[in-house]
Coordinates of C-alpha atoms in Angstrom, one line a residue:
M9 CA -10.7 -15.5 -29.8
I10 CA -11.3 -16.5 -26.2
D11 CA -14.7 -16.3 -24.5
I12 CA -14.7 -13.3 -22.1
P13 CA -17.3 -13.1 -19.4
A14 CA -19.2 -9.8 -19.0
Q15 CA -18.1 -7.4 -16.3
K16 CA -20.3 -7.4 -13.2
P17 CA -22.7 -4.5 -12.6
L18 CA -21.9 -2.1 -9.8
K19 CA -24.6 -3.7 -7.5
Q20 CA -23.0 -7.1 -7.7
L21 CA -19.4 -6.0 -6.9
S22 CA -17.8 -7.5 -3.8
V23 CA -15.4 -5.4 -1.8
L24 CA -13.0 -6.2 1.1
I25 CA -11.7 -3.5 3.4
I26 CA -8.7 -4.4 5.5
D27 CA -7.7 -1.8 8.1
G28 CA -7.0 -1.7 11.8
Q29 CA -8.8 1.6 12.2
A30 CA -12.6 1.6 12.6
L31 CA -12.8 5.2 11.2
S32 CA -11.4 4.1 7.9
H33 CA -14.0 1.3 7.6
D34 CA -16.8 3.7 8.3
V35 CA -15.6 6.3 5.7
I36 CA -15.1 3.8 2.9
K37 CA -18.3 1.8 3.6
S38 CA -20.4 4.9 3.5
A39 CA -18.8 6.0 0.2
L40 CA -19.5 2.5 -1.3
I41 CA -23.1 2.4 -0.1
E42 CA -23.6 5.9 -1.6
L43 CA -22.4 4.4 -4.9
G44 CA -24.8 1.5 -4.6
V45 CA -22.2 -1.2 -3.6
D46 CA -23.5 -3.1 -0.6
Q47 CA -21.6 -6.4 -0.7
V48 CA -18.8 -5.1 1.6
K49 CA -16.8 -7.2 4.1
S50 CA -14.4 -5.9 6.7
A51 CA -11.3 -7.3 8.4
E52 CA -9.1 -5.6 10.9
N53 CA -6.1 -7.8 10.4
A54 CA -4.4 -10.1 7.9
F55 CA -5.5 -13.3 9.4
F56 CA -9.2 -12.6 9.0
A57 CA -8.6 -11.0 5.6
L58 CA -7.0 -14.2 4.3
R59 CA -9.8 -16.3 5.9
L60 CA -12.3 -14.3 4.0
C61 CA -10.4 -14.6 0.7
E62 CA -10.4 -18.4 1.1
T63 CA -14.2 -18.5 0.8
N64 CA -15.1 -15.3 -1.1
H65 CA -14.0 -13.7 -4.4
F66 CA -13.5 -9.9 -4.2
D67 CA -13.6 -7.5 -7.1
M68 CA -12.0 -4.7 -5.0
V69 CA -9.6 -4.9 -2.1
I70 CA -8.8 -1.9 0.0
V71 CA -5.8 -2.6 2.3
A72 CA -4.1 -0.4 4.8
F73 CA -0.4 -0.6 5.5
D74 CA -0.9 -0.4 9.3
V75 CA -3.3 -3.3 9.8
K76 CA -3.3 -4.6 13.3
S77 CA -1.0 -7.3 14.7
D78 CA 0.2 -10.1 12.4
K79 CA 1.2 -8.9 8.9
D80 CA 1.5 -5.3 7.6
G81 CA -0.4 -4.3 4.5
F82 CA 2.5 -4.7 2.2
N83 CA 3.1 -8.4 3.2
L84 CA -0.6 -9.1 3.1
L85 CA -1.0 -7.7 -0.4
E86 CA 2.0 -9.6 -1.6
E87 CA 0.6 -12.9 -0.2
M88 CA -2.8 -12.2 -1.7
K89 CA -1.2 -11.8 -5.2
I90 CA 0.9 -14.9 -4.8
K91 CA -2.2 -17.0 -3.8
G92 CA -4.2 -15.6 -6.7
Y93 CA -6.7 -13.7 -4.5
V94 CA -5.7 -10.5 -6.4
T95 CA -5.3 -10.5 -10.2
K96 CA -5.1 -7.9 -12.9
R97 CA -8.9 -7.7 -12.8
T98 CA -9.0 -6.9 -9.1
S99 CA -9.2 -3.2 -8.1
V100 CA -6.5 -2.8 -5.4
I101 CA -6.3 0.4 -3.3
F102 CA -3.4 0.8 -0.8
L103 CA -3.9 3.1 2.2
S104 CA -1.1 4.6 4.3
A105 CA -0.2 7.6 6.4
D106 CA 3.4 6.8 5.7
T107 CA 4.5 8.2 2.4
S108 CA 8.3 7.6 2.7
T109 CA 10.1 7.0 -0.6
A110 CA 11.2 3.5 0.4
L111 CA 7.6 2.4 1.2
V112 CA 6.1 4.0 -1.8
N113 CA 8.7 2.3 -4.1
C114 CA 7.9 -1.1 -2.5
V115 CA 4.2 -0.6 -2.9
V116 CA 4.5 0.6 -6.5
E117 CA 6.2 -2.8 -7.3
L118 CA 3.0 -4.6 -6.3
Q119 CA 1.2 -2.4 -8.8
P120 CA -2.0 -1.4 -6.8
T121 CA -4.7 0.4 -8.8
D122 CA -4.4 3.4 -6.5
F123 CA -2.6 4.7 -3.4
W124 CA -4.5 6.8 -0.9
V125 CA -2.9 8.9 1.9
K126 CA -4.6 8.9 5.3
P127 CA -6.7 10.5 6.8
L128 CA -9.5 9.8 4.3
D129 CA -12.2 12.2 3.1
R130 CA -15.5 10.5 2.3
L131 CA -16.3 12.7 -0.8
K132 CA -12.8 12.2 -2.2
V133 CA -13.1 8.4 -1.5
E134 CA -16.4 8.3 -3.4
R135 CA -15.0 10.1 -6.4
R136 CA -11.8 8.0 -6.5
I137 CA -13.8 4.7 -6.3
L138 CA -16.1 5.7 -9.0
H139 CA -13.2 6.7 -11.2
I140 CA -11.4 3.4 -10.6
L141 CA -14.5 1.3 -11.3
Q142 CA -15.1 3.1 -14.5
I143 CA -11.5 2.4 -15.7
K144 CA -11.8 -1.3 -14.6
N145 CA -15.1 -1.6 -16.5
K146 CA -13.6 -0.2 -19.7
L147 CA -10.4 -2.3 -19.5
H148 CA -12.2 -5.5 -18.3
K149 CA -11.5 -7.4 -21.6
L150 CA -7.8 -6.4 -21.6
H151 CA -7.3 -7.4 -17.9
Y152 CA -9.0 -10.7 -18.4
C153 CA -6.8 -11.6 -21.4
I154 CA -3.6 -10.6 -19.6
D155 CA -4.7 -12.7 -16.5
K156 CA -5.1 -15.7 -18.9
G157 CA -1.7 -15.0 -20.7
E158 CA -3.5 -14.2 -23.9
Y159 CA -1.3 -11.2 -24.8
S160 CA -1.9 -11.1 -28.5
T161 CA -5.7 -11.1 -27.9
A162 CA -5.2 -8.3 -25.3
I163 CA -3.4 -6.2 -27.9
Y164 CA -6.2 -6.8 -30.4
Y165 CA -8.8 -5.5 -28.0
A166 CA -6.6 -2.6 -26.9
E167 CA -6.0 -1.4 -30.4
R168 CA -9.7 -1.4 -31.1
Q169 CA -10.3 0.7 -27.9
L170 CA -7.7 3.2 -29.0
Q171 CA -9.9 4.0 -32.0
D172 CA -12.8 5.0 -29.8
P173 CA -12.7 8.8 -29.0
A174 CA -15.1 8.2 -26.1
L175 CA -12.3 6.3 -24.4
A176 CA -9.6 9.1 -24.8
Q177 CA -9.2 9.6 -21.0
Y178 CA -8.2 5.9 -20.7
Y179 CA -5.7 5.9 -23.6
P180 CA -2.6 6.0 -21.2
Q181 CA -3.8 2.9 -19.3
I182 CA -4.6 1.1 -22.6
N183 CA -1.2 2.0 -24.1
R184 CA 0.5 0.8 -20.9
L185 CA -1.1 -2.6 -21.2
I186 CA -0.2 -2.9 -24.9
G187 CA 3.5 -2.2 -24.0
E188 CA 3.4 -4.9 -21.2
C189 CA 2.0 -7.4 -23.7
L190 CA 4.7 -6.7 -26.3
M191 CA 7.4 -7.2 -23.6
H192 CA 5.7 -10.5 -22.5
L193 CA 5.7 -11.6 -26.2
F194 CA 9.5 -10.7 -26.5
E195 CA 8.6 -8.3 -29.3
F196 CA 11.3 -5.9 -28.2
S197 CA 11.8 -4.1 -31.5
E198 CA 8.1 -3.4 -31.8
A199 CA 8.1 -2.4 -28.1
E200 CA 10.9 0.1 -28.7
A201 CA 9.0 1.7 -31.6
F202 CA 5.7 1.7 -29.6
Y203 CA 7.2 3.3 -26.5
K204 CA 9.1 5.9 -28.5
K205 CA 5.9 6.9 -30.3
L206 CA 4.2 7.2 -26.9
A207 CA 7.1 9.4 -25.6
E208 CA 6.0 12.0 -28.2
S209 CA 2.8 12.5 -26.3
Y210 CA 3.5 11.3 -22.7
D211 CA 6.4 11.8 -20.3
Y212 CA 5.3 9.1 -17.9
A213 CA 8.1 7.3 -16.0
W214 CA 7.0 3.9 -17.3
V215 CA 7.2 5.0 -20.9
Q216 CA 10.8 6.2 -20.5
T217 CA 12.1 3.2 -18.5
N218 CA 10.5 0.8 -20.9
I219 CA 12.3 2.5 -23.8
V220 CA 15.5 1.7 -22.0
R221 CA 14.4 -1.9 -21.3
S222 CA 13.5 -2.5 -24.9
L223 CA 16.7 -1.0 -26.2
L224 CA 18.9 -3.1 -23.9
K225 CA 17.0 -6.3 -24.8
Q226 CA 18.1 -5.7 -28.4
D227 CA 21.7 -4.9 -27.4
K228 CA 21.3 -1.3 -28.5
T229 CA 23.6 -0.6 -25.6
E230 CA 24.9 2.9 -26.5
E231 CA 21.5 4.4 -27.0
G232 CA 20.0 2.5 -24.0
M233 CA 22.8 3.5 -21.6
A234 CA 22.7 7.2 -22.7
L235 CA 18.9 7.3 -21.9
A236 CA 19.4 5.4 -18.7
D237 CA 22.0 8.0 -17.5
T238 CA 19.4 10.7 -18.1
L239 CA 16.6 8.8 -16.3
L240 CA 18.9 8.2 -13.2
E241 CA 18.8 11.9 -12.7
R242 CA 15.0 11.9 -12.4
H243 CA 13.4 11.1 -9.1
D244 CA 10.4 9.3 -10.7
T245 CA 12.5 7.1 -13.0
R246 CA 15.6 6.3 -10.9
F247 CA 14.3 3.1 -9.2
T248 CA 12.8 1.4 -12.3
T249 CA 15.9 2.4 -14.4
Y250 CA 18.2 0.6 -11.8
D251 CA 16.0 -2.5 -12.2
A252 CA 16.3 -2.4 -16.0
L253 CA 20.1 -2.0 -15.8
A254 CA 20.4 -4.8 -13.3
E255 CA 18.4 -7.1 -15.6
Y256 CA 20.6 -6.2 -18.5
Y257 CA 23.9 -6.8 -16.8
I258 CA 22.8 -10.1 -15.3
D259 CA 21.6 -11.3 -18.7
K260 CA 25.1 -10.4 -20.0
E261 CA 26.8 -12.2 -17.1
E262 CA 28.4 -9.0 -16.1
Y263 CA 27.8 -9.8 -12.4
A264 CA 30.0 -7.2 -10.8
K265 CA 28.1 -4.4 -12.6
G266 CA 24.8 -6.1 -12.0
Y267 CA 25.5 -6.3 -8.3
E268 CA 26.4 -2.6 -8.0
V269 CA 23.1 -1.7 -9.7
I270 CA 20.9 -4.1 -7.8
K271 CA 22.3 -2.8 -4.5
K272 CA 21.1 0.7 -5.4
A273 CA 17.7 -0.7 -6.4
T274 CA 17.5 -2.5 -3.1
Q275 CA 18.3 0.6 -1.1
L276 CA 15.4 2.4 -2.8
A277 CA 12.9 -0.5 -2.3
P278 CA 14.3 -2.8 0.5
R279 CA 11.3 -5.0 1.1
N280 CA 11.5 -7.1 -2.1
I281 CA 12.6 -10.6 -1.0
E282 CA 13.5 -11.8 -4.5
R283 CA 15.7 -8.7 -5.2
N284 CA 17.5 -9.3 -1.8
R285 CA 18.0 -12.9 -2.8
K286 CA 19.6 -11.8 -6.0
S287 CA 21.7 -9.3 -4.0
L288 CA 22.9 -12.1 -1.7
T289 CA 23.8 -14.4 -4.6
L290 CA 25.7 -11.7 -6.4
A291 CA 27.4 -10.6 -3.2
R292 CA 28.8 -14.1 -2.7
L293 CA 30.0 -14.2 -6.3
N294 CA 31.7 -10.9 -5.9
H295 CA 33.3 -11.8 -2.5
D296 CA 31.4 -9.1 -0.7
R297 CA 31.0 -10.5 2.8
M298 CA 29.5 -7.4 4.2
G299 CA 27.0 -7.1 1.4
Q300 CA 26.1 -10.8 1.9
Y301 CA 25.5 -10.1 5.6
Q302 CA 23.3 -7.1 4.9
A303 CA 21.3 -9.0 2.3
T304 CA 20.5 -11.8 4.7
Q305 CA 19.6 -9.3 7.4
N306 CA 17.2 -7.5 5.0
M307 CA 15.6 -10.9 4.0
A308 CA 15.1 -11.9 7.7
K309 CA 13.7 -8.5 8.6
F310 CA 11.3 -8.1 5.7
A311 CA 10.2 -11.8 5.5
K312 CA 9.0 -11.7 9.1
N313 CA 5.3 -12.4 9.2
S314 CA 5.1 -12.6 5.4
I315 CA 4.4 -15.5 3.1
H316 CA 8.1 -15.9 2.8
D317 CA 8.8 -16.2 6.5
S318 CA 11.1 -19.2 7.5
P319 CA 13.7 -19.9 10.2
E320 CA 16.1 -20.4 7.2
F321 CA 16.4 -16.6 6.8
R322 CA 17.6 -16.3 10.4
L323 CA 20.0 -19.2 10.0
N324 CA 21.4 -17.4 6.9
V325 CA 22.1 -14.3 8.9
V326 CA 24.2 -16.4 11.3
R327 CA 26.0 -18.1 8.4
S328 CA 26.8 -14.9 6.7
A329 CA 28.0 -13.4 10.0
I330 CA 30.5 -16.2 10.3
D331 CA 31.7 -15.7 6.7
L332 CA 32.1 -12.0 7.5
A333 CA 33.9 -12.5 10.8
A334 CA 36.5 -14.6 9.0
T335 CA 37.6 -11.5 7.1
L336 CA 37.6 -9.0 10.0
G337 CA 40.2 -7.9 12.5
E338 CA 40.0 -9.5 16.0
A339 CA 38.1 -6.8 17.7
D340 CA 35.4 -6.4 15.0
A341 CA 35.1 -10.1 14.6
N342 CA 34.6 -10.6 18.3
R343 CA 31.8 -8.0 18.4
L344 CA 30.1 -9.6 15.5
L345 CA 30.4 -13.1 16.9
A346 CA 29.0 -12.0 20.3
R347 CA 25.8 -11.0 18.5
T348 CA 25.9 -14.2 16.5
D349 CA 26.1 -16.3 19.8
K350 CA 22.9 -14.6 21.0
D351 CA 21.1 -15.3 17.6
I352 CA 22.1 -18.9 17.8
E353 CA 20.8 -19.2 21.4
R354 CA 17.4 -17.8 20.3
L355 CA 17.3 -20.2 17.3
E356 CA 18.1 -23.2 19.6
A357 CA 15.5 -22.2 22.1
E358 CA 12.8 -21.9 19.4
F359 CA 13.7 -24.7 17.0
G360 CA 16.5 -26.8 18.6
N361 CA 14.3 -29.9 19.0
A362 CA 13.7 -30.3 15.3
R363 CA 16.2 -32.8 13.9
E364 CA 17.1 -31.0 10.7
M365 CA 17.5 -27.7 12.5
K366 CA 19.5 -29.3 15.3
D367 CA 22.0 -30.7 12.7
E368 CA 22.3 -27.3 10.9
L369 CA 22.9 -25.5 14.2
S370 CA 25.5 -28.1 15.1
I371 CA 27.4 -27.4 11.9
I372 CA 27.1 -23.7 12.6
R373 CA 28.6 -24.3 16.0
A374 CA 31.5 -26.1 14.4
R375 CA 32.1 -23.1 12.1
L376 CA 32.1 -20.8 15.1
C377 CA 34.8 -22.9 16.7
N378 CA 36.8 -22.7 13.5
V379 CA 36.6 -18.9 13.2
R380 CA 37.7 -18.7 16.9
S381 CA 40.6 -21.0 16.2
D382 CA 39.2 -23.8 18.3
K383 CA 39.9 -26.6 15.7
K384 CA 39.7 -29.4 18.2
Q385 CA 36.2 -28.6 19.3
A386 CA 35.1 -28.1 15.7
E387 CA 36.5 -31.6 14.8
V388 CA 34.6 -33.1 17.7
I389 CA 31.3 -31.6 16.5
M390 CA 31.9 -32.5 12.8
K391 CA 32.5 -36.2 13.7
A392 CA 28.7 -36.5 13.8
H393 CA 28.4 -35.0 10.4
E394 CA 31.2 -36.8 8.4
D395 CA 29.0 -38.0 5.5
V396 CA 29.0 -36.0 2.3
R397 CA 25.4 -36.6 1.3
V398 CA 23.6 -33.5 -0.1
T399 CA 20.4 -33.0 1.9
G400 CA 18.3 -30.0 3.0
S401 CA 18.7 -26.5 1.7
M402 CA 21.5 -25.2 -0.6
E403 CA 22.6 -22.9 2.3
A404 CA 22.9 -25.8 4.7
N405 CA 25.0 -27.8 2.3
L406 CA 27.3 -24.8 1.5
D407 CA 27.7 -24.4 5.3
K408 CA 28.8 -28.0 5.7
M409 CA 31.2 -27.7 2.8
K410 CA 32.8 -24.6 4.4
A411 CA 33.0 -26.4 7.8
F412 CA 34.9 -29.3 6.1
H413 CA 37.2 -26.9 4.3
E414 CA 38.0 -24.9 7.4
L415 CA 39.1 -28.1 9.1
G416 CA 41.4 -29.0 6.3
M417 CA 39.1 -31.8 5.0
W418 CA 39.4 -30.5 1.5
E419 CA 38.4 -33.6 -0.4
K420 CA 35.1 -33.8 1.5
S421 CA 34.5 -30.1 0.8
L422 CA 35.1 -30.4 -2.9
E423 CA 32.9 -33.6 -3.1
I424 CA 30.0 -31.6 -1.7
L425 CA 30.6 -28.9 -4.2
D426 CA 30.6 -31.4 -7.0
L427 CA 27.3 -32.9 -5.8
L428 CA 25.7 -29.5 -5.5
K429 CA 26.7 -28.5 -9.1
D430 CA 24.8 -31.6 -10.4
Q431 CA 21.6 -30.5 -8.6
I432 CA 21.3 -26.8 -9.7
E433 CA 19.0 -25.8 -12.5
S434 CA 20.8 -23.1 -14.5
D435 CA 17.8 -21.9 -16.5
S436 CA 16.9 -19.2 -13.9
F437 CA 18.8 -16.2 -12.7
I438 CA 19.4 -17.6 -9.3
G439 CA 20.4 -21.0 -10.7
Q440 CA 22.7 -19.3 -13.3
V441 CA 24.6 -17.3 -10.7
I442 CA 24.8 -20.1 -8.2
C443 CA 26.3 -22.3 -10.9
E444 CA 28.9 -19.6 -11.5
Y445 CA 29.5 -19.3 -7.8
L446 CA 29.9 -23.0 -7.3
E447 CA 32.5 -23.1 -10.1
Q448 CA 34.3 -20.2 -8.5
E449 CA 34.2 -21.9 -5.1
S450 CA 35.5 -25.2 -6.5
K451 CA 38.5 -23.5 -8.1
E452 CA 39.3 -21.3 -5.2
R453 CA 39.0 -24.1 -2.6
R454 CA 41.3 -26.3 -4.7
D455 CA 43.9 -23.5 -4.9
I456 CA 43.4 -21.8 -1.5
H457 CA 43.1 -23.8 1.6
Y458 CA 42.6 -21.1 4.3
S459 CA 40.3 -18.2 5.2
P460 CA 41.3 -14.5 4.6
K461 CA 41.9 -14.2 8.4
E462 CA 44.1 -17.3 8.5
L463 CA 46.1 -16.1 5.5
G464 CA 46.5 -12.7 7.0
D465 CA 47.8 -14.2 10.2
M466 CA 50.3 -16.5 8.3
A467 CA 51.5 -13.5 6.3
S468 CA 52.1 -11.6 9.5
V469 CA 54.4 -14.3 10.8
H470 CA 56.4 -14.3 7.5
Y471 CA 56.6 -10.5 7.6
K472 CA 58.0 -10.5 11.2
N473 CA 60.6 -12.9 10.1
K474 CA 61.4 -10.7 7.0
R475 CA 60.2 -13.3 4.5
Y476 CA 58.5 -10.7 2.4
K477 CA 57.8 -12.6 -0.8
P478 CA 55.8 -15.4 1.0
A479 CA 54.0 -12.7 2.9
F480 CA 53.0 -11.0 -0.3
Q481 CA 51.8 -14.3 -1.9
L482 CA 49.6 -15.1 1.2
L483 CA 48.1 -11.6 1.2
K484 CA 47.4 -11.8 -2.5
Q485 CA 45.5 -15.0 -1.9
A486 CA 43.6 -13.3 1.0
M487 CA 42.7 -10.5 -1.3
Q488 CA 41.4 -12.9 -3.9
L489 CA 38.9 -14.2 -1.3
S490 CA 38.2 -10.7 0.1
P491 CA 38.9 -8.2 -2.7
A492 CA 37.4 -5.2 -1.0
N493 CA 39.1 -5.6 2.4
V494 CA 40.9 -2.3 3.1
N495 CA 43.1 -3.6 5.9
L496 CA 44.4 -6.5 3.7
A497 CA 45.1 -4.0 0.9
I498 CA 47.1 -1.7 3.2
S499 CA 49.0 -4.7 4.6
Q500 CA 49.9 -5.8 1.0
L501 CA 51.1 -2.2 0.2
K502 CA 53.3 -2.3 3.3
V503 CA 55.0 -5.5 2.1
L504 CA 55.3 -4.2 -1.5
A505 CA 56.9 -1.0 -0.2
I506 CA 59.7 -3.1 1.4
L507 CA 60.1 -5.3 -1.7
A508 CA 60.3 -2.2 -3.9
E509 CA 63.0 -0.7 -1.8
E510 CA 65.0 -4.0 -1.5
V511 CA 64.7 -5.7 -4.9
G512 CA 62.2 -3.8 -7.0
L513 CA 58.8 -5.0 -8.0
D514 CA 58.2 -7.6 -10.6
E515 CA 55.2 -7.6 -13.0
E516 CA 52.9 -9.6 -10.7
Q517 CA 53.8 -7.3 -7.7
S518 CA 53.3 -4.1 -9.7
T519 CA 49.9 -5.3 -10.9
S520 CA 48.9 -6.1 -7.3
M521 CA 50.2 -2.7 -6.2
A522 CA 48.0 -0.9 -8.8
E523 CA 45.0 -3.0 -7.8
C524 CA 45.5 -2.1 -4.1
R525 CA 46.0 1.6 -5.0
E526 CA 42.8 1.7 -7.0
L527 CA 40.8 0.0 -4.3
L528 CA 42.0 2.3 -1.5
R529 CA 41.4 5.4 -3.6
S530 CA 37.8 4.4 -4.0
Q531 CA 37.2 3.5 -0.3
P532 CA 36.7 5.9 2.7
L533 CA 39.8 5.5 5.0
N534 CA 40.1 6.4 8.6
P535 CA 42.9 8.8 9.6
S536 CA 45.3 5.9 10.6
Q537 CA 44.6 4.0 7.3
Q538 CA 45.1 7.1 5.2
T539 CA 48.4 7.9 6.9
R540 CA 49.7 4.4 6.3
Y541 CA 48.4 4.4 2.7
N542 CA 50.2 7.7 2.0
E543 CA 53.4 6.5 3.5
Y544 CA 53.6 3.2 1.5
I545 CA 52.6 4.8 -1.8
E546 CA 55.2 7.6 -1.2
R547 CA 57.9 5.0 -0.6
I548 CA 56.9 2.9 -3.7
D549 CA 56.7 6.1 -5.9
K550 CA 60.2 7.2 -4.6
V551 CA 61.7 3.9 -5.8
K552 CA 60.0 4.2 -9.2
A553 CA 61.3 7.8 -9.6
A554 CA 64.9 6.9 -8.8

């Protein structure tokens, strides 16, 4: 049994208030003084709050979302948790006048002790603080053990406390901690039985979603999915259920399903950088260039002024924009690339003197030339980057690999991919999916030497010259690289309609026709696209009926 220090008396507690509004400080301070807590420090912004945390330990942190200037309260609280200034034993209260679903979902992920809506009332503040401190005092041993990773010991103390009728009002919090410990110990069967027993008395969202999680961890898929379907209908359980499903699909390497679910979770709580990182990785694996672009935009937006902030996020927006532009029609691509030019100019103005950044921006410039069909200028730029050493970030190396491939330097491209595969640790989610992605890239770049846009242009030339079979094969390759591209699917149906009328469709062509049909049924089409789709399907069906 570990040695657990005694909980501090009320008089010795240290509190930090972080808020840009003086009125909030006054209300909270007066409530704390009334309770006998006089060790209170204040900060009006994140910079001073972090400075105070470097030299002080705080038992309670009260942080507002709308702190002044630098970071918002969400980013600040996340950084304080990462740096260890806030632990399970710390009472954390989040303040906000904004109660939008997206913000509340994001804050809930950080697991504050309480969430207060502004404006504050002193008497209510006093009652809530007293209630929180009473709970923290009763659960001190449990929180200490969990902070130290002593989950079995935490369960021991929790089970003893559940036998004390005087602690009945704290039973929900104690039970929640027991469940967390069982999941940490991978005792999924015990966790399932535990949560199901709780469900007889409580209908809390965390009870229900953890039943799903424990069932799926044991591969009790039918029961777990049936309960998940029910919980997705509930507002209070939808978000956490999506997370449980995403975790399950990813564990099972069902990446397409995992991606669809994680996108929904990200829409409900868009600030989580790690979830956006997973979304980006899965988007690449599923050839979703638009999803890739949106994930990088989210990461750049929500990492700003946070502990995660880095120019790499902004570079990744530019890289994903170039990937997306290579799949778009000329007008849409030009609009996107015009915005990308401005992003690059800003990056060059801010960071262009740094050697590594200068090299990465240079390769981005080469890729821009490629997507604009200026191969000569791209070749001139890439002459300064001909070595295939793997240095810098994964994204920078992937960008260089793409630049080589787009110039027809396929051996260099594949050599970089092989070097990258040797460096990835596959024992994490990101590593596991990136390994899968690199394998996919290696295969596709050996088999397919052009971008979707280039393949579409080449197919158009064959079509105009009535070479329909080569046009079909090129469009099929383009669809392999961009499987959700509506315009490519319609173009392929157009070719298949002619082939059906002239010679009939073989098995490969019939399969492609069915895939295009399924995709276009599931996508919103504009009037022109819908008219063309209807025409080509009618022509194909007429041949089949004859």
